[in-house]
Amino acid sequence: MQTRACREKHPSTVIIPLYFCLLLYFTTTNASFIAHSPINVDRRRRAAMAEDPEPVSEADRWLSHARLIIPTALDRARSASGFPGRWRSIASKLEQLPPCLSNLSSHPFFSKNSLCREQLHSVCTTLDEAIKLADRCAGASIGKLQMQSDLDSLSCKLDINLRDCNQLIKTGVIGEAAVPISELLARLQIGDAEAKQIAMEELMETIREDEKSVIPALNRSNISSLVKLLTTTVPRLRERAVAVICMLAESRICENLLVSEGVLPPLIRVVESGTPAGKEKAVMALERLSMPADTARLIAGHGGILPLIDLCRSKDSVAQLAAAAALKNLSAIPEVRQRLADEGVVKVMIDILDGGAVQGSKVYAAECLQNLTSGNESLRRVVVSEGGIRSLLAYIDSPRPQESAIGAVRNLAGSVSVGVLISMGILPRLIIALREGSLGAQAAAAATICRISSSPEVKKKMGELGFVPLLVKLTEARMSAAREAAAQALASLISSAQNVREVKRDEKSVPNLVQLLDPSPLNAAKKYAVACLLALSSSSRCKKQMCSHGAIGYLMKLAEMDVPGAKKLLERLEKGKKLRRLFNRK
């Protein structure tokens, strides 16, 4: 009742609250409409983007910073006091940076490549240094020599920055950022010496762990950058470069690329004047690379002979071994042999035979002497005059006689009298080689017998020492050269009546010699086998053996081929066969 009376007395109390309710409704509705209108939604989106923009790559941030400070650095360089020539040069290089950076940043993979990021960071560091140096240059307390040094250092850094930016663009490595090996190889071409050394060590480790993953990634540009590092003035970096090139040379996969990119001259210079570690790796690389004849000629042409000979005098067993091997490879080239001798290689090889650091060095020394004495009488005389025969014979006394030493002695047999060779003890050593040596050593020993068995006295002495059974056994060898040498040696010795009896006593002699009558063009022993069998044909027992092992069939073909003595031996065997048939009928 009181409320109703109040309403009747004050009607406005109802109107006022209703007004405020309507006002509140329209205000709220309008605010919501305004807030959700397309215009205001777009405004809020742009504001949110401004507060929280899309991520910007670190490379882009460094690029922006570089572009921001290049004008400052350029103004300071142009207005710097003192050393106007140096500052003009620096300003000129600063002017080249903007287009260079534009070319780099225009690459589609620019933002994703770590090499770009590192390169731009280096550029910004150099620009900051230029600004600070220009400010310091205005001070009176800076020493002239120190400032000159700092300006030269700054100029060098700018050169590196410009070169590396262009290198990244030129090599195309930016597009291969996802390939670790490609990026690692690219690091060999950019940055300062310290950065390249780190990259080189990583590359060496990668090659050791997985060589197959590195070799296919190498291209001409990578090889060229490695070769250039051989001439760096930083010893540690040069050593690392030599070590990597040695690894690549040993792989035998990219040796042609190494040679075509000019690796030989700097390797030879390292052998001449590098550190001990560098020399060792360089000569190991040259050893591998010198195996092809064409490369061996190039090494000689680039002045590699004398450094290799000097290294053979080294007490470093690894270096001496590799140098001796490289010289052995060079000595296989006939036109290089005289140059080797002129540089004193004969005396050095003989010294290695007498007291080399390791057994392997002696092997290569003997092979080198064998090559030098092959077909060159003047070089044979040099080896003889230097006492080479005695050293070679002493080397044959090693537990397993070496083929190369026996081959060298064989080459020298015509340059010294047989009497001298016998007095020096060649015959017992040849016996040991035939009995205990490798198949190659046995073949060389048999060939030497042919050279020195010229007189009846020597042939008789060889028979007495037991050469014949060893030579008969050698006619069974798998190696055709060994069979040929054995047959030739027997053909030489069998002119002695005593040696004929020795051959007849050996049950294998006739069957082995008949097998050597094979008319194949590849069988060079057939003419010596004919000579031996002809000497044995005076024995009816031997003739029966020849016939029973098929000699007549072989001889018919050899007679058609006009092999000396084949027709005569065939007639003897057929005559003997007819006589046996006649006696059998009676």
Coordinates of C-alpha atoms in Angstrom, one line a residue:
M1 CA 0.0 0.0 0.0
Q2 CA 2.8 2.3 0.9
T3 CA 4.5 1.6 -2.3
R4 CA 1.5 2.2 -4.5
A5 CA 0.8 5.5 -2.7
C6 CA 4.4 6.5 -3.3
R7 CA 4.0 5.8 -7.1
E8 CA 0.9 7.8 -7.2
K9 CA 2.5 10.6 -5.4
H10 CA 5.9 10.5 -7.4
P11 CA 5.2 9.1 -11.0
S12 CA 8.7 10.0 -12.2
T13 CA 10.3 7.3 -10.1
V14 CA 9.0 4.7 -12.6
I15 CA 10.0 6.6 -15.7
I16 CA 13.6 7.3 -14.7
P17 CA 14.8 3.7 -14.2
L18 CA 13.2 2.7 -17.5
Y19 CA 15.1 5.4 -19.2
F20 CA 18.4 4.2 -17.8
C21 CA 17.7 0.6 -18.8
L22 CA 17.0 1.6 -22.4
L23 CA 20.1 3.7 -22.5
L24 CA 22.3 0.9 -21.1
Y25 CA 20.8 -1.5 -23.7
F26 CA 21.5 0.7 -26.7
T27 CA 25.0 1.6 -25.5
T28 CA 26.0 -2.0 -25.0
T29 CA 24.5 -3.1 -28.4
N30 CA 26.2 -0.3 -30.3
A31 CA 29.6 -1.0 -28.6
S32 CA 29.4 -4.6 -29.6
F33 CA 28.5 -3.6 -33.2
I34 CA 31.3 -1.2 -33.4
A35 CA 33.8 -3.6 -31.9
H36 CA 32.9 -6.3 -34.4
S37 CA 32.7 -4.2 -37.5
P38 CA 35.1 -5.2 -40.3
I39 CA 37.1 -2.0 -40.1
N40 CA 37.9 -2.3 -36.4
V41 CA 38.7 -6.0 -36.7
D42 CA 41.2 -5.2 -39.4
R43 CA 42.7 -2.4 -37.3
R44 CA 43.1 -4.8 -34.3
R45 CA 44.8 -7.4 -36.5
R46 CA 47.3 -4.9 -37.8
A47 CA 47.9 -3.7 -34.3
A48 CA 48.5 -7.3 -33.1
M49 CA 50.9 -7.9 -36.1
A50 CA 52.8 -4.7 -35.1
E51 CA 53.1 -5.9 -31.5
D52 CA 53.9 -9.6 -32.5
P53 CA 55.4 -9.6 -36.1
E54 CA 56.3 -12.8 -38.1
P55 CA 59.7 -14.3 -37.2
V56 CA 62.6 -12.6 -39.0
S57 CA 65.7 -14.8 -39.8
E58 CA 69.0 -14.0 -38.2
A59 CA 70.5 -13.5 -41.6
D60 CA 67.8 -10.9 -42.4
R61 CA 68.6 -9.1 -39.2
W62 CA 72.3 -9.0 -39.9
L63 CA 71.5 -7.8 -43.4
S64 CA 69.4 -4.9 -42.1
H65 CA 72.1 -4.0 -39.6
A66 CA 74.7 -4.0 -42.3
R67 CA 72.7 -1.8 -44.6
L68 CA 72.0 0.6 -41.6
I69 CA 75.7 1.1 -40.7
I70 CA 77.3 1.1 -44.2
P71 CA 76.5 4.8 -44.8
T72 CA 78.0 5.7 -41.5
A73 CA 81.1 3.7 -42.1
L74 CA 81.4 5.2 -45.6
D75 CA 81.0 8.8 -44.3
R76 CA 83.6 8.2 -41.6
A77 CA 86.0 6.7 -44.0
R78 CA 85.7 9.6 -46.5
S79 CA 86.1 12.2 -43.7
A80 CA 88.8 10.5 -41.7
S81 CA 92.0 12.5 -41.2
G82 CA 95.4 11.1 -41.9
F83 CA 96.5 8.4 -44.2
P84 CA 94.3 9.6 -47.1
G85 CA 95.5 6.9 -49.5
R86 CA 94.6 4.1 -47.2
W87 CA 91.2 5.6 -46.3
R88 CA 90.4 6.1 -50.0
S89 CA 91.1 2.5 -50.6
I90 CA 88.9 1.5 -47.7
A91 CA 86.1 3.8 -48.8
S92 CA 86.2 2.2 -52.3
K93 CA 85.8 -1.2 -50.8
L94 CA 82.9 -0.1 -48.6
E95 CA 81.2 1.2 -51.7
Q96 CA 81.3 -2.3 -53.2
L97 CA 79.5 -3.8 -50.2
P98 CA 75.8 -2.8 -50.9
P99 CA 75.6 -4.3 -54.4
C100 CA 77.4 -7.4 -53.2
L101 CA 75.0 -7.9 -50.3
S102 CA 72.1 -7.3 -52.6
N103 CA 73.2 -10.1 -54.8
L104 CA 73.7 -12.4 -51.9
S105 CA 70.3 -11.6 -50.3
S106 CA 68.5 -12.1 -53.5
H107 CA 69.2 -15.8 -53.5
P108 CA 66.0 -17.8 -52.6
F109 CA 67.8 -19.8 -49.9
F110 CA 69.5 -16.8 -48.3
S111 CA 67.5 -16.7 -45.1
K112 CA 68.0 -20.4 -44.5
N113 CA 71.7 -20.7 -45.1
S114 CA 74.0 -20.6 -42.1
L115 CA 77.0 -19.6 -44.3
C116 CA 75.1 -16.4 -45.2
R117 CA 74.3 -15.6 -41.6
E118 CA 78.0 -16.1 -40.6
Q119 CA 79.1 -14.0 -43.6
L120 CA 76.9 -11.1 -42.7
H121 CA 77.9 -11.2 -39.1
S122 CA 81.5 -10.9 -40.3
V123 CA 80.6 -8.0 -42.5
C124 CA 78.9 -6.1 -39.6
T125 CA 81.9 -6.8 -37.4
T126 CA 84.2 -5.3 -40.0
L127 CA 82.0 -2.2 -40.5
D128 CA 81.9 -1.6 -36.7
E129 CA 85.7 -1.8 -36.7
A130 CA 85.9 0.7 -39.6
I131 CA 83.7 3.2 -37.7
K132 CA 85.8 2.9 -34.5
L133 CA 89.0 3.1 -36.4
A134 CA 87.9 6.3 -38.1
D135 CA 87.1 7.8 -34.8
R136 CA 90.5 6.7 -33.4
C137 CA 92.2 8.1 -36.4
A138 CA 91.2 11.6 -35.3
G139 CA 92.9 11.3 -32.0
A140 CA 96.5 12.5 -31.6
S141 CA 97.6 9.7 -29.2
I142 CA 97.5 7.0 -31.8
G143 CA 100.9 5.8 -33.0
K144 CA 101.6 6.1 -36.8
L145 CA 102.9 2.6 -37.2
Q146 CA 100.1 1.1 -35.2
M147 CA 97.4 3.0 -37.2
Q148 CA 99.0 1.9 -40.5
S149 CA 98.9 -1.7 -39.3
D150 CA 95.3 -1.4 -38.2
L151 CA 94.3 0.2 -41.5
D152 CA 96.0 -2.5 -43.5
S153 CA 94.3 -5.2 -41.3
L154 CA 90.9 -3.5 -41.9
S155 CA 91.5 -3.3 -45.7
C156 CA 92.4 -7.0 -45.7
K157 CA 89.2 -7.9 -43.8
L158 CA 87.1 -6.0 -46.3
D159 CA 88.8 -7.9 -49.1
I160 CA 88.0 -11.1 -47.4
N161 CA 84.3 -10.1 -46.9
L162 CA 83.9 -9.1 -50.5
R163 CA 85.7 -12.2 -51.8
D164 CA 83.6 -14.5 -49.6
C165 CA 80.3 -13.0 -50.5
N166 CA 81.1 -13.3 -54.1
Q167 CA 82.4 -16.9 -53.5
L168 CA 79.1 -17.9 -51.9
I169 CA 77.2 -16.6 -54.9
K170 CA 79.6 -18.1 -57.5
T171 CA 79.9 -21.6 -56.1
G172 CA 76.2 -22.1 -55.7
V173 CA 76.6 -23.6 -52.3
I174 CA 73.8 -21.5 -50.9
G175 CA 71.3 -23.8 -52.5
E176 CA 72.9 -26.8 -50.9
A177 CA 72.6 -25.7 -47.3
A178 CA 70.9 -29.0 -46.3
V179 CA 74.0 -31.0 -47.4
P180 CA 76.6 -31.0 -44.5
I181 CA 79.5 -32.1 -46.7
S182 CA 78.9 -29.4 -49.3
E183 CA 78.7 -26.7 -46.6
L184 CA 81.9 -28.1 -45.0
L185 CA 83.7 -28.0 -48.3
A186 CA 82.4 -24.4 -48.9
R187 CA 84.0 -23.3 -45.6
L188 CA 87.4 -24.1 -47.1
Q189 CA 86.9 -21.2 -49.5
I190 CA 85.6 -18.5 -47.2
G191 CA 86.6 -16.9 -43.9
D192 CA 90.0 -16.3 -42.4
A193 CA 92.8 -18.7 -41.8
E194 CA 91.5 -19.8 -38.4
A195 CA 88.1 -20.6 -39.8
K196 CA 89.5 -22.5 -42.7
Q197 CA 91.8 -24.5 -40.3
I198 CA 88.7 -25.5 -38.3
A199 CA 86.9 -26.6 -41.4
M200 CA 90.0 -28.5 -42.6
E201 CA 90.2 -30.5 -39.3
E202 CA 86.5 -31.3 -39.6
L203 CA 87.0 -32.4 -43.1
M204 CA 89.9 -34.7 -42.2
E205 CA 87.8 -36.3 -39.4
T206 CA 84.9 -36.8 -41.9
I207 CA 87.2 -38.4 -44.4
R208 CA 88.6 -40.8 -41.8
E209 CA 85.1 -41.8 -40.6
D210 CA 83.3 -42.0 -44.0
E211 CA 85.5 -41.4 -47.0
K212 CA 82.8 -42.5 -49.4
S213 CA 80.5 -39.6 -48.4
V214 CA 83.2 -37.0 -49.1
I215 CA 84.7 -38.1 -52.4
P216 CA 81.6 -37.8 -54.5
A217 CA 80.9 -34.3 -53.2
L218 CA 84.2 -33.0 -54.4
N219 CA 84.3 -30.9 -57.5
R220 CA 86.8 -28.8 -59.3
S221 CA 86.2 -25.7 -57.2
N222 CA 86.7 -27.7 -53.9
I223 CA 90.0 -29.2 -55.2
S224 CA 91.2 -25.8 -56.4
S225 CA 90.6 -24.3 -53.0
L226 CA 92.6 -27.1 -51.4
V227 CA 95.5 -26.6 -53.8
K228 CA 95.5 -22.9 -53.1
L229 CA 95.8 -23.6 -49.3
L230 CA 99.1 -25.3 -50.0
T231 CA 100.7 -21.9 -50.6
T232 CA 99.2 -20.2 -47.5
T233 CA 101.7 -18.5 -45.2
V234 CA 100.0 -20.1 -42.1
P235 CA 102.1 -23.3 -41.4
R236 CA 99.4 -25.1 -39.5
L237 CA 96.8 -24.5 -42.2
R238 CA 99.2 -25.6 -44.9
E239 CA 100.0 -28.8 -43.0
R240 CA 96.2 -29.6 -42.7
A241 CA 95.8 -28.9 -46.5
V242 CA 98.7 -31.2 -47.3
A243 CA 97.2 -33.9 -45.0
V244 CA 93.8 -33.7 -46.8
I245 CA 95.4 -33.8 -50.2
C246 CA 97.4 -36.9 -49.1
M247 CA 94.2 -38.6 -48.1
L248 CA 92.6 -37.8 -51.4
A249 CA 95.6 -39.0 -53.4
E250 CA 95.6 -42.3 -51.5
S251 CA 92.0 -42.8 -52.4
R252 CA 93.1 -43.0 -56.1
I253 CA 89.7 -41.5 -57.1
C254 CA 90.4 -37.9 -57.8
E255 CA 94.1 -38.0 -58.6
N256 CA 93.5 -36.7 -62.1
L257 CA 91.6 -33.7 -60.8
L258 CA 94.3 -32.9 -58.3
V259 CA 96.9 -32.9 -61.0
S260 CA 94.8 -30.9 -63.4
E261 CA 94.3 -28.3 -60.7
G262 CA 98.0 -27.8 -60.3
V263 CA 98.7 -29.7 -57.1
L264 CA 102.3 -30.8 -58.1
P265 CA 104.3 -27.6 -57.9
P266 CA 103.1 -26.6 -54.4
L267 CA 103.5 -30.2 -53.2
I268 CA 107.1 -30.1 -54.4
R269 CA 107.7 -26.8 -52.6
V270 CA 106.4 -28.3 -49.4
V271 CA 108.8 -31.2 -49.8
E272 CA 111.6 -28.6 -50.2
S273 CA 110.8 -26.2 -47.4
G274 CA 107.8 -27.4 -45.4
T275 CA 107.6 -28.5 -41.8
P276 CA 108.6 -32.1 -41.0
A277 CA 105.0 -33.1 -40.8
G278 CA 104.2 -31.3 -44.0
K279 CA 107.1 -32.8 -45.9
E280 CA 106.0 -36.3 -44.8
K281 CA 102.5 -35.9 -46.1
A282 CA 103.5 -34.1 -49.3
V283 CA 106.0 -36.8 -50.3
M284 CA 103.4 -39.5 -49.6
A285 CA 101.0 -37.7 -51.9
L286 CA 103.7 -37.4 -54.6
E287 CA 104.4 -41.1 -54.3
R288 CA 100.8 -41.9 -55.0
L289 CA 100.4 -39.4 -57.8
S290 CA 103.7 -40.4 -59.5
M291 CA 102.4 -43.9 -60.3
P292 CA 101.0 -42.9 -63.8
A293 CA 103.9 -42.2 -66.2
D294 CA 102.5 -38.9 -67.4
T295 CA 102.3 -37.6 -63.8
A296 CA 105.8 -38.9 -63.1
R297 CA 107.1 -36.8 -66.1
L298 CA 105.3 -33.7 -64.7
I299 CA 106.9 -34.2 -61.3
A300 CA 110.4 -34.3 -62.9
G301 CA 109.5 -31.3 -65.1
H302 CA 108.5 -29.2 -62.1
G303 CA 111.8 -29.8 -60.4
G304 CA 110.7 -32.6 -58.1
I305 CA 113.8 -34.8 -58.5
L306 CA 116.2 -33.1 -56.2
P307 CA 113.8 -32.5 -53.3
L308 CA 112.9 -36.2 -53.4
I309 CA 116.6 -37.2 -53.4
D310 CA 117.3 -34.9 -50.5
L311 CA 114.4 -36.4 -48.5
C312 CA 115.9 -39.9 -49.2
R313 CA 118.8 -38.8 -47.0
S314 CA 116.4 -38.1 -44.2
K315 CA 116.4 -40.2 -41.0
D316 CA 112.6 -40.0 -41.1
S317 CA 111.7 -43.6 -42.0
V318 CA 108.2 -42.7 -43.4
A319 CA 109.5 -39.8 -45.5
Q320 CA 112.5 -41.8 -46.8
L321 CA 110.2 -44.7 -47.7
A322 CA 107.8 -42.5 -49.7
A323 CA 110.6 -40.5 -51.4
A324 CA 112.3 -43.8 -52.5
A325 CA 109.0 -45.1 -53.8
A326 CA 108.4 -41.8 -55.8
L327 CA 111.9 -41.9 -57.3
K328 CA 111.3 -45.6 -58.2
N329 CA 108.2 -44.5 -60.1
L330 CA 110.2 -41.7 -61.9
S331 CA 113.0 -44.2 -62.8
A332 CA 110.5 -46.2 -64.8
I333 CA 110.4 -43.4 -67.4
P334 CA 113.3 -43.9 -69.8
E335 CA 113.8 -40.2 -70.6
V336 CA 113.9 -39.3 -66.9
R337 CA 116.7 -41.7 -65.9
Q338 CA 119.6 -39.7 -67.0
R339 CA 118.3 -36.6 -65.1
L340 CA 117.9 -38.8 -62.0
A341 CA 121.5 -39.9 -62.3
D342 CA 122.8 -36.4 -62.9
E343 CA 121.2 -35.4 -59.5
G344 CA 123.0 -38.2 -57.7
V345 CA 120.2 -40.8 -57.3
V346 CA 122.5 -43.8 -57.8
K347 CA 124.7 -43.0 -54.7
V348 CA 121.6 -42.3 -52.6
M349 CA 119.9 -45.6 -53.6
I350 CA 123.1 -47.5 -52.9
D351 CA 123.3 -45.8 -49.5
I352 CA 119.7 -46.9 -48.7
L353 CA 120.5 -50.5 -49.7
D354 CA 123.5 -50.4 -47.3
G355 CA 121.6 -48.8 -44.4
G356 CA 118.1 -47.7 -45.1
A357 CA 115.8 -46.8 -42.3
V358 CA 113.3 -49.5 -43.1
Q359 CA 113.2 -52.6 -45.2
G360 CA 110.6 -51.1 -47.6
S361 CA 113.0 -48.3 -48.5
K362 CA 115.6 -50.9 -49.6
V363 CA 113.0 -52.6 -51.8
Y364 CA 112.3 -49.4 -53.6
A365 CA 116.0 -48.6 -53.9
A366 CA 116.7 -51.9 -55.5
E367 CA 113.8 -51.4 -57.9
C368 CA 115.0 -47.9 -58.8
L369 CA 118.5 -49.3 -59.6
Q370 CA 116.9 -52.1 -61.7
N371 CA 115.1 -49.5 -63.7
L372 CA 118.1 -47.3 -64.1
T373 CA 120.3 -50.1 -65.4
S374 CA 117.7 -51.3 -67.9
G375 CA 118.9 -50.5 -71.4
N376 CA 121.3 -47.8 -70.5
E377 CA 125.0 -48.8 -70.5
S378 CA 126.3 -45.4 -69.2
L379 CA 124.0 -45.8 -66.1
R380 CA 125.2 -49.3 -65.6
R381 CA 128.8 -48.1 -65.5
V382 CA 127.8 -45.5 -62.9
V383 CA 126.2 -48.1 -60.7
V384 CA 129.2 -50.4 -61.0
S385 CA 131.6 -47.5 -60.2
E386 CA 129.6 -46.6 -57.1
G387 CA 129.9 -50.1 -55.8
G388 CA 126.3 -51.0 -56.6
I389 CA 126.9 -54.7 -57.3
R390 CA 128.3 -55.5 -53.9
S391 CA 125.4 -53.7 -52.2
L392 CA 122.8 -55.5 -54.4
L393 CA 124.4 -58.9 -53.7
A394 CA 124.4 -58.2 -49.9
Y395 CA 120.7 -57.3 -50.2
I396 CA 120.0 -60.6 -51.9
D397 CA 121.2 -62.2 -48.7
S398 CA 118.1 -61.0 -46.9
P399 CA 115.7 -63.8 -45.6
R400 CA 113.7 -63.7 -48.8
P401 CA 115.8 -62.8 -51.8
Q402 CA 114.4 -59.8 -53.6
E403 CA 113.4 -60.0 -57.3
S404 CA 114.4 -56.3 -58.0
A405 CA 118.0 -56.8 -56.6
I406 CA 118.5 -59.9 -58.7
G407 CA 117.1 -58.1 -61.7
A408 CA 119.5 -55.2 -61.2
V409 CA 122.5 -57.7 -61.0
R410 CA 121.2 -59.4 -64.2
N411 CA 121.3 -56.0 -65.9
L412 CA 124.8 -55.3 -64.7
A413 CA 126.2 -58.8 -65.7
G414 CA 127.3 -57.5 -69.1
S415 CA 129.1 -54.5 -67.6
V416 CA 131.6 -56.4 -65.5
S417 CA 133.4 -59.7 -66.1
V418 CA 131.8 -63.0 -65.1
G419 CA 135.0 -63.8 -63.1
V420 CA 134.5 -60.7 -60.9
L421 CA 130.8 -61.6 -60.3
I422 CA 131.8 -65.1 -59.3
S423 CA 134.5 -63.9 -57.0
M424 CA 131.9 -61.6 -55.4
G425 CA 129.7 -64.7 -54.6
I426 CA 127.0 -64.4 -57.2
L427 CA 126.5 -68.2 -57.7
P428 CA 125.6 -69.1 -54.1
R429 CA 123.1 -66.2 -54.0
L430 CA 121.5 -67.4 -57.2
I431 CA 121.1 -70.9 -55.8
I432 CA 119.4 -69.4 -52.7
A433 CA 117.1 -67.3 -54.9
L434 CA 116.1 -70.4 -57.0
R435 CA 115.4 -72.4 -53.8
E436 CA 113.9 -69.8 -51.5
G437 CA 112.9 -66.7 -53.4
S438 CA 109.6 -65.7 -54.7
L439 CA 108.5 -66.8 -58.2
G440 CA 109.6 -63.4 -59.5
A441 CA 113.0 -63.8 -57.8
Q442 CA 113.4 -67.3 -59.3
A443 CA 112.6 -66.0 -62.8
A444 CA 115.2 -63.2 -62.3
A445 CA 117.8 -65.7 -61.1
A446 CA 117.2 -67.9 -64.1
A447 CA 117.5 -64.9 -66.4
T448 CA 120.8 -64.0 -64.7
I449 CA 122.1 -67.5 -65.3
C450 CA 121.6 -67.0 -69.0
R451 CA 123.7 -63.9 -68.9
I452 CA 126.7 -65.3 -67.0
S453 CA 126.8 -68.9 -68.3
S454 CA 128.9 -68.1 -71.3
S455 CA 131.9 -70.3 -70.7
P456 CA 132.1 -74.1 -70.3
E457 CA 133.9 -73.6 -67.0
V458 CA 131.0 -71.6 -65.6
K459 CA 128.4 -74.0 -66.9
K460 CA 130.2 -76.9 -65.3
K461 CA 130.5 -75.1 -62.0
M462 CA 126.8 -74.4 -62.1
G463 CA 126.0 -78.0 -62.7
E464 CA 128.2 -79.0 -59.8
L465 CA 126.4 -76.5 -57.5
G466 CA 123.0 -78.0 -58.3
F467 CA 121.4 -75.5 -60.6
V468 CA 119.9 -78.1 -63.0
P469 CA 117.2 -79.7 -60.7
L470 CA 116.1 -76.3 -59.5
L471 CA 115.7 -75.0 -63.1
V472 CA 113.8 -78.2 -64.1
K473 CA 111.4 -77.6 -61.3
L474 CA 111.0 -74.0 -62.4
T475 CA 109.7 -75.1 -65.8
E476 CA 106.5 -76.1 -63.9
A477 CA 105.9 -72.6 -62.7
R478 CA 102.5 -70.9 -63.3
M479 CA 104.2 -67.7 -64.5
S480 CA 105.1 -67.9 -68.2
A481 CA 108.1 -65.6 -67.8
A482 CA 109.5 -68.0 -65.1
R483 CA 109.0 -71.0 -67.4
E484 CA 110.7 -69.2 -70.3
A485 CA 113.7 -68.1 -68.2
A486 CA 114.1 -71.6 -66.8
A487 CA 114.0 -73.2 -70.2
Q488 CA 116.4 -70.7 -71.6
A489 CA 118.8 -71.3 -68.7
L490 CA 118.6 -75.1 -69.2
A491 CA 119.2 -74.6 -72.9
S492 CA 122.4 -72.7 -72.0
L493 CA 123.7 -75.2 -69.4
I494 CA 122.8 -78.3 -71.4
S495 CA 125.6 -77.8 -73.8
S496 CA 127.9 -79.2 -71.1
A497 CA 127.9 -83.0 -71.2
Q498 CA 127.9 -83.1 -67.4
N499 CA 124.7 -81.1 -67.3
V500 CA 123.1 -83.2 -69.9
R501 CA 123.5 -86.2 -67.6
E502 CA 122.0 -84.1 -64.8
V503 CA 118.9 -83.3 -66.9
K504 CA 118.5 -87.0 -67.9
R505 CA 118.6 -88.0 -64.2
D506 CA 115.6 -85.8 -63.4
E507 CA 112.4 -87.8 -64.1
K508 CA 110.4 -84.6 -64.6
S509 CA 112.7 -83.0 -67.1
V510 CA 111.4 -84.6 -70.3
P511 CA 107.7 -84.3 -69.4
N512 CA 108.1 -80.7 -68.4
L513 CA 110.0 -79.8 -71.5
V514 CA 107.5 -81.5 -73.8
Q515 CA 104.7 -79.4 -72.2
L516 CA 106.7 -76.3 -73.1
L517 CA 106.4 -77.3 -76.8
D518 CA 102.9 -75.8 -76.8
P519 CA 102.7 -73.9 -80.2
S520 CA 100.6 -71.1 -78.7
P521 CA 101.9 -67.6 -79.6
L522 CA 101.8 -66.8 -75.9
N523 CA 104.4 -69.5 -75.1
A524 CA 107.8 -68.0 -75.6
A525 CA 109.6 -71.0 -74.1
K526 CA 109.0 -73.4 -76.9
K527 CA 112.2 -72.7 -78.9
Y528 CA 114.3 -73.3 -75.7
A529 CA 112.4 -76.5 -75.0
V530 CA 113.2 -77.7 -78.5
A531 CA 116.9 -77.0 -77.9
C532 CA 116.9 -78.9 -74.6
L533 CA 115.0 -81.9 -76.0
L534 CA 117.3 -82.0 -79.1
A535 CA 120.3 -82.3 -76.7
L536 CA 118.5 -85.2 -74.9
S537 CA 117.4 -87.0 -78.1
S538 CA 120.7 -89.0 -78.2
S539 CA 119.1 -91.1 -75.4
S540 CA 116.6 -93.7 -76.6
R541 CA 114.9 -93.6 -73.2
C542 CA 114.4 -89.9 -73.4
K543 CA 113.1 -90.2 -77.0
K544 CA 110.5 -92.8 -75.8
Q545 CA 109.5 -90.4 -73.1
M546 CA 109.1 -87.6 -75.6
C547 CA 106.9 -89.7 -77.8
S548 CA 104.8 -91.0 -75.0
H549 CA 104.1 -87.5 -73.8
G550 CA 102.9 -86.3 -77.2
A551 CA 106.0 -84.5 -78.5
I552 CA 105.5 -85.5 -82.1
G553 CA 102.2 -83.8 -82.4
Y554 CA 103.6 -80.6 -81.0
L555 CA 106.7 -80.8 -83.2
M556 CA 104.7 -81.2 -86.4
K557 CA 103.0 -77.8 -85.7
L558 CA 106.3 -76.2 -84.6
A559 CA 108.0 -77.4 -87.8
E560 CA 105.4 -75.7 -89.8
M561 CA 106.1 -72.6 -87.8
D562 CA 109.8 -72.9 -88.6
V563 CA 110.8 -73.0 -85.0
P564 CA 114.6 -73.6 -85.0
G565 CA 115.4 -77.3 -84.4
A566 CA 111.8 -78.5 -84.4
K567 CA 112.1 -80.3 -87.8
K568 CA 115.3 -82.0 -86.9
L569 CA 113.9 -83.2 -83.5
L570 CA 110.8 -84.4 -85.3
E571 CA 112.8 -86.5 -87.8
R572 CA 114.8 -88.1 -85.0
L573 CA 111.7 -89.1 -83.1
E574 CA 109.9 -90.4 -86.1
K575 CA 113.0 -92.3 -87.2
G576 CA 113.3 -93.9 -83.8
K577 CA 109.6 -94.8 -83.9
K578 CA 110.0 -96.5 -87.3
L579 CA 113.0 -98.5 -86.1
R580 CA 111.1 -99.6 -83.0
R581 CA 108.2 -100.8 -85.2
L582 CA 110.6 -102.7 -87.4
F583 CA 112.2 -104.5 -84.5
N584 CA 108.8 -105.3 -83.0
R585 CA 107.7 -107.0 -86.3
K586 CA 110.8 -109.1 -86.3

